[in-house]
Structures are given as structure tokens and as C-alpha cells.
Short mmCIF file of C-alpha atoms in Angstrom, two decimals:
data_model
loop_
_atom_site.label_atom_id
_atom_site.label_comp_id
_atom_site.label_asym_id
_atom_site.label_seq_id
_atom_site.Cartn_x
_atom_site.Cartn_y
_atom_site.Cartn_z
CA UNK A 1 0.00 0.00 0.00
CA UNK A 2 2.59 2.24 1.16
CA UNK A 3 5.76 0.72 2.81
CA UNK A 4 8.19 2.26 0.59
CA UNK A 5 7.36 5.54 2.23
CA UNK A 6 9.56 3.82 5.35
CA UNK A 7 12.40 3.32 3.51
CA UNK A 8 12.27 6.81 1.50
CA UNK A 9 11.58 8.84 5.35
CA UNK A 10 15.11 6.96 5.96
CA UNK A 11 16.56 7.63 2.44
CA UNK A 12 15.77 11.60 3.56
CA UNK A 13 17.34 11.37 6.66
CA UNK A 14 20.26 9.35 5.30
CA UNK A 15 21.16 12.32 2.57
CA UNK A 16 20.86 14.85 4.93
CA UNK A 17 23.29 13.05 6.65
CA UNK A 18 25.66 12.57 4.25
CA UNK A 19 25.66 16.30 2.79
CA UNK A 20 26.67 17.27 6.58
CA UNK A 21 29.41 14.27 6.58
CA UNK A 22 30.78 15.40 3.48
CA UNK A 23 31.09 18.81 4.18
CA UNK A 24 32.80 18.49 7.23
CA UNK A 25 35.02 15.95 5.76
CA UNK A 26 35.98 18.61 2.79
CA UNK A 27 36.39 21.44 5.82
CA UNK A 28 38.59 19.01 8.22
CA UNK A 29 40.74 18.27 4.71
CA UNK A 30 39.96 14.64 5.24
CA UNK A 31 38.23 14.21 1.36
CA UNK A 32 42.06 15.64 0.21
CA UNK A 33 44.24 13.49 2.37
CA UNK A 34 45.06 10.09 1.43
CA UNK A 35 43.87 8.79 5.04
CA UNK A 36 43.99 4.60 3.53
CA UNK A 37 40.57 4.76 4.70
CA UNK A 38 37.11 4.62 2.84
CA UNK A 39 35.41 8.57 3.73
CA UNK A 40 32.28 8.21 5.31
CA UNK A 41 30.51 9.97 2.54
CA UNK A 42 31.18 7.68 0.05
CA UNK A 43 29.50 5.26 2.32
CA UNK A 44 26.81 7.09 3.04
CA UNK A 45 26.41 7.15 -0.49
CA UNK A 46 25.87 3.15 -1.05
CA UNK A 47 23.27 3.40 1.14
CA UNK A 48 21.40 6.78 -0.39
CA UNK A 49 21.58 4.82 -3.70
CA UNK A 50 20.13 1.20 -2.52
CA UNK A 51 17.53 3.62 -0.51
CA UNK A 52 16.36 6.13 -3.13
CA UNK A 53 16.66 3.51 -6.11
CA UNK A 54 15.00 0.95 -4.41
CA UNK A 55 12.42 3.11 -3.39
CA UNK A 56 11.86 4.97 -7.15
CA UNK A 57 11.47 1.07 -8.77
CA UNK A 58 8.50 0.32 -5.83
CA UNK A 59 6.79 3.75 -6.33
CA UNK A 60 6.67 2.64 -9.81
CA UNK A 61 5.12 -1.20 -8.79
CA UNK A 62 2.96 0.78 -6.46
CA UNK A 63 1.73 2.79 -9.39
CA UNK A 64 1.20 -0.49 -11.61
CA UNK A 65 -0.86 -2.06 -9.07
CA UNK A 66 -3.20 1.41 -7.91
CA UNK A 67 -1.41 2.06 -4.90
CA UNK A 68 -0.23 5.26 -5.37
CA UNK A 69 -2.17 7.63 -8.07
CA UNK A 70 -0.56 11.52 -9.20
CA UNK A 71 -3.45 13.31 -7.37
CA UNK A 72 -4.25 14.30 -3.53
CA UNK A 73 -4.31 12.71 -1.69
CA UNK A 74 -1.81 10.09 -4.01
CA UNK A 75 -2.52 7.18 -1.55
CA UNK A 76 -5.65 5.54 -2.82
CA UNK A 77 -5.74 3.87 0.51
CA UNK A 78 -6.11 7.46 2.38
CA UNK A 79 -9.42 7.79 0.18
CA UNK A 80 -11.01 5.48 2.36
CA UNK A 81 -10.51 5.58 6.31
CA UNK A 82 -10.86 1.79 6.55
CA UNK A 83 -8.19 1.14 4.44
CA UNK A 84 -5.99 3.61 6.86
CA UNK A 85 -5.07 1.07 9.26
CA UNK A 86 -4.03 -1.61 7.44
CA UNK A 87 -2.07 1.09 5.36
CA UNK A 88 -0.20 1.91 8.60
CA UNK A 89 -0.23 -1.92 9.61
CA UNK A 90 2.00 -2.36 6.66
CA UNK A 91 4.46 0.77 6.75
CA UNK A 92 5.00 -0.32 10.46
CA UNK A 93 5.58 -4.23 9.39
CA UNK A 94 7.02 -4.30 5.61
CA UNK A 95 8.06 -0.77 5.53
CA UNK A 96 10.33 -1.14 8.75
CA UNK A 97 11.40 -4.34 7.39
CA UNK A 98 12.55 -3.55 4.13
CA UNK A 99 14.84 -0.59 5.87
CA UNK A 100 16.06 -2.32 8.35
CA UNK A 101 17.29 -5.15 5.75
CA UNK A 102 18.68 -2.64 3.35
CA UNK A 103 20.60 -0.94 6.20
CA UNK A 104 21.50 -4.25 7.56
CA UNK A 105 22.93 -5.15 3.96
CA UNK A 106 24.49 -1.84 3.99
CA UNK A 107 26.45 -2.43 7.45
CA UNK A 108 27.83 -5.64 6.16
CA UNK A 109 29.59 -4.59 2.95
CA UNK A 110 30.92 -1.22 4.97
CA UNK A 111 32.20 -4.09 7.21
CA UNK A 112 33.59 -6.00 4.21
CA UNK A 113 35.23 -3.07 2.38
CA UNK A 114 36.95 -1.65 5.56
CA UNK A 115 38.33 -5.02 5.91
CA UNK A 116 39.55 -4.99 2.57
CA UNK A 117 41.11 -1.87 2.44
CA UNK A 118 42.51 -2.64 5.77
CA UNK A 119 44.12 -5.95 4.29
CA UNK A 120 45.66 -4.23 1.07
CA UNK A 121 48.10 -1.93 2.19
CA UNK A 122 49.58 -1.00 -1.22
CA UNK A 123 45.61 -0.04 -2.47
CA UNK A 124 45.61 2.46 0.03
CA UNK A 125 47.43 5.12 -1.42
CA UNK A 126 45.60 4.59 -5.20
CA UNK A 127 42.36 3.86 -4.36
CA UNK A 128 40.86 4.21 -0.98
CA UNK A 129 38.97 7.59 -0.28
CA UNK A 130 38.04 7.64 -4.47
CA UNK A 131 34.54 9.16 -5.19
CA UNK A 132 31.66 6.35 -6.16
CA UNK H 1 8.38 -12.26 -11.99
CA UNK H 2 9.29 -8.41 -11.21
CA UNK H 3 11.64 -9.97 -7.94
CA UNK H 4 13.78 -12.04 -10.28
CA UNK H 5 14.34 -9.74 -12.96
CA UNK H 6 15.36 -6.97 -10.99
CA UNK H 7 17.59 -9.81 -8.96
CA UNK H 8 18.84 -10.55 -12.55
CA UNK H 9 19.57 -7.15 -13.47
CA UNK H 10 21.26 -6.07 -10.40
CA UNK H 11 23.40 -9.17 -10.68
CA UNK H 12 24.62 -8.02 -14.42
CA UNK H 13 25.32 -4.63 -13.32
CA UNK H 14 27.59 -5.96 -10.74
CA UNK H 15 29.30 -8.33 -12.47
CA UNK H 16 30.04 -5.88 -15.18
CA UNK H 17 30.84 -3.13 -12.69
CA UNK H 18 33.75 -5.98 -10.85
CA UNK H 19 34.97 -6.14 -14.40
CA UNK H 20 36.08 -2.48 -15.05
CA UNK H 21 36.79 -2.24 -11.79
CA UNK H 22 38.19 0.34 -9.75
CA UNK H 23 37.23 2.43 -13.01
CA UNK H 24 33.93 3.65 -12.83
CA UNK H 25 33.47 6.42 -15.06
CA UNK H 26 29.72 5.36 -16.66
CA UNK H 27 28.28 4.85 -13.01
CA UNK H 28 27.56 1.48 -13.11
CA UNK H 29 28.11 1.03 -9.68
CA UNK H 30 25.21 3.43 -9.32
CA UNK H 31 23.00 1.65 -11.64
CA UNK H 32 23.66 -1.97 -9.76
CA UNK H 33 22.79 -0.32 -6.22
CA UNK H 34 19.12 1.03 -7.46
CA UNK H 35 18.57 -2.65 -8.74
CA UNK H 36 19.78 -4.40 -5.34
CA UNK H 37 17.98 -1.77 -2.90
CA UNK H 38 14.54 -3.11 -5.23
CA UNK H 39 15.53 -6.73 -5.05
CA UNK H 40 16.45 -6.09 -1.04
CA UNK H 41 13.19 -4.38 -0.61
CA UNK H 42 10.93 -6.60 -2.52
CA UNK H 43 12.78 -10.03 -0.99
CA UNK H 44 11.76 -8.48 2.10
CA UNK H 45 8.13 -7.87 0.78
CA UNK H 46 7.42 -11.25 -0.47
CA UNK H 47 8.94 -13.12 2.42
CA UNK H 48 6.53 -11.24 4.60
CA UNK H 49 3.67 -11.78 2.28
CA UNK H 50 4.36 -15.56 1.96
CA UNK H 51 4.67 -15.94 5.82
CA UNK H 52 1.52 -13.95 6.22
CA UNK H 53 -0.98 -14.90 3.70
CA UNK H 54 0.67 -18.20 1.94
CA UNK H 55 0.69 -18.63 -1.66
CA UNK H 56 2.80 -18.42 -4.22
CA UNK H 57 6.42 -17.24 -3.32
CA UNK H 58 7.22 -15.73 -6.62
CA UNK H 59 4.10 -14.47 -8.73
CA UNK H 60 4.80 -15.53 -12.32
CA UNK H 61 2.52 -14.06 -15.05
CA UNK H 62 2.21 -11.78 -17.92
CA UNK H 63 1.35 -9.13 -16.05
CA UNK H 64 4.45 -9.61 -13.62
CA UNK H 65 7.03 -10.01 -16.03
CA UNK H 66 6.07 -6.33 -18.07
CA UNK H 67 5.94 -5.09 -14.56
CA UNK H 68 9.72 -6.23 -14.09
CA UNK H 69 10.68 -4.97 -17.57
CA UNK H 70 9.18 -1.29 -16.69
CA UNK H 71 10.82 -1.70 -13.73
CA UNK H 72 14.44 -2.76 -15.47
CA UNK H 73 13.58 0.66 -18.32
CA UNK H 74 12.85 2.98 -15.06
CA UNK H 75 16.18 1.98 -13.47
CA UNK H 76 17.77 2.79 -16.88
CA UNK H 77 16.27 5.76 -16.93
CA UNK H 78 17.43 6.71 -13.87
CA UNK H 79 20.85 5.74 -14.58
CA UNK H 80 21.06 7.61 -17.52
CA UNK H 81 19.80 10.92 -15.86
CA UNK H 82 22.61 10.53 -13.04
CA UNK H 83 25.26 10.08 -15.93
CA UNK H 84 23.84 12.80 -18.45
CA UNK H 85 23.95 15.21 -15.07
CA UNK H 86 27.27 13.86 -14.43
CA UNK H 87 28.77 13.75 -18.37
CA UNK H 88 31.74 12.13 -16.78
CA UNK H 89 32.79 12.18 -20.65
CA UNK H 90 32.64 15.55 -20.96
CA UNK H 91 30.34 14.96 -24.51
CA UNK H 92 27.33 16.65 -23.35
CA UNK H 93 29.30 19.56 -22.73
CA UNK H 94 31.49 19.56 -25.90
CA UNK H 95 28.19 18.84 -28.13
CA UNK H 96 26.09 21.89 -26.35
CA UNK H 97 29.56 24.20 -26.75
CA UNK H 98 29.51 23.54 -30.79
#
């Protein structure tokens, strides 16, 4: 009905995050300096892209299926109040589930590309800190 | 249907993205993360739905698969707006300056 909207409040909050990260890295000189570490912008980054992609492709099956229509109020299930709980029913079940999954995903390959970049030592200096 | 084409998609993307590897200059990286955040959510939406209401894990039909497909063109779409924004070629810019 509407549990992408979970996933796209986090994508928000996510980018927002991110813009801040990044400019305090380019203040603090860290997105300059060859630190042999991955900036936490970039990784921010995977996640805004799994998040606002992911989100895009089920606004579009939402679409397909009724779900979501391009006038107010552009939830058909808000047109009719019984249809409001299960609506929320779902962004509190699926919704929350497909973010925390996504994020989940997220922590494991920051885990796995720290590691990596931690066990190359002569990658550090060429690649580590690169943009996308 | 629309699960395992995006699945299939996102799994392209990343195996072409490993081979040009660390080179990225078309985005593909980009590309294969808006495919696996779908797959991710929508593995987490059928799972759900199948423990839930039972049925049919993946829903295979007509209907389905052109959902996938528009769903594979929107990604595209995407993915060429990002790189067109982007011109990490620099041909955008040299066609507009002529």
C-alpha cells in the first residue's frame, strides 16, 4: 500500500546526513588526504543509492498495481478511512522491514570493504577515499 | 516475476561493474545499487507476504514479467539521468559548446 514511504523517510534522513558528513570531511581536509581509509561519505552514499533507487522502482510497482495515483491525496488507501489502518499496519511491518534489511545489507559490505582496504596496504594510497 | 528480474539485473550490473573495476566512469556502480535496494526491498516484501498470507512465493505471469521490464527501463532511466547530469565524458558539454 505504502511501505516504501519507510524506507524513502530513511533515504531523507540518510542524505541529509551525508551532505553534513561530506562537508565536514571537505572542511577538516579529510576528502584531500590520502587517510587509507574509505570517507564516510562515500559510504553514506551506497546506502542513499540502494535507498532512493530501491524506493523509485517500488513507487513505480505501487503505481502499476493502484497504490499510489498523481493526485491528492496520491494514496488511494487514504481515500477510504478503513483502508488507513491496514495502510499503517504495513508501513510499520514491511516498511520497517525492508529498511532495516537494506541498512543491515548496507552495514555488512561497509564491514567487508573496511576489511579490505585494511588488508591491502599498497591499495591504500591509489584507491581508498576515491569518489563512487 | 518483477523480484527475479530486478535480482537478474542487479546481478549483471555488478558483475560488469567488478569487471572495469576500480574504473567507474559510466556509473555502473550506481546503476547496480538502485537494482539491489529493489531486489532487497521486494525479498523483504514477499517473504513477509508468503509468511503472512501463503501462496505463491514468486508471482509468475504476464502481467508480472512487463511489470519487471518497466521496472528494469525505469532503473535505466534513472541511470542515464545521473550520468547525463554527471557527463563524466565531458560529450554533453562539448556537443552543447559547438
Amino acid at each position: 500500500m505504502a511501505c516504501f514511504l519507510v524506507p524513502m523517510g530513511e533515504a531523507i534522513a540518510t542524505t541529509v546526513v551525508q551532505k553534513v558528513v561530506e562537508s565536514n570531511e571537505k572542511k577538516s581536509g579529510a576528502a584531500k588526504a590520502n587517510t587509507g581509509r574509505i570517507l564516510w561519505s562515500r559510504k553514506l552514499g551506497w546506502l542513499n543509492n540502494m535507498l532512493w533507487g530501491g524506493c523509485l522502482l517500488l513507487a513505480l510497482e505501487h503505481m502499476w498495481h493502484g497504490e499510489i495515483v498523481p493526485w491528492p491525496p496520491f494514496l488511494t488507501a487514504m481515500g477510504n478511512p478503513a483502508d488507513i489502518a491496514p495502510m499503517m499496519h504495513e508501513m510499520a511491518t514491511i516498511g520497517t522491514g525492508m529498511a532495516v534489511f537494506v541498512t543491515a545489507v548496507w552495514i555488512v559490505m561497509v564491514a567487508i570493504a573496511d576489511a579490505k582496504v585494511k588488508s591491502a596496504p599498497t591499495l591504500k594510497a591509489s584507491s581508498a577515499g576515491r569518489g563512487e | 516475476m518483477f523480484l527475479i528480474l530486478t535480482a537478474l539485473a542487479a546481478i549483471i550490473c555488478t558483475v560488469i561493474w567488478y569487471a572495469n573495476a576500480p574504473e567507474d566512469k559510466y556509473k555502473v556502480g550506481l546503476l547496480s545499487l538502485i537494482y539491489w535496494g529493489a531486489t532487497l526491498m521486494w525479498l523483504i516484501d514477499h517473504v513477509m507476504a508468503y509468511l503472512t498470507e501463503g501462496g505463491e512465493f514468486f508471482e509468475i505471469n504476464l502481467d508480472a514479467t512487463m511489470l519487471g521490464i518497466l521496472v528494469i527501463i525505469l532503473g535505466l532511466i534513472a541511470w542515464e539521468i545521473a550520468l547525463l547530469v554527471s557527463d563524466p565524458k565531458g560529450a554533453l558539454k562539448a556537443t552543447l559548446k559547438r
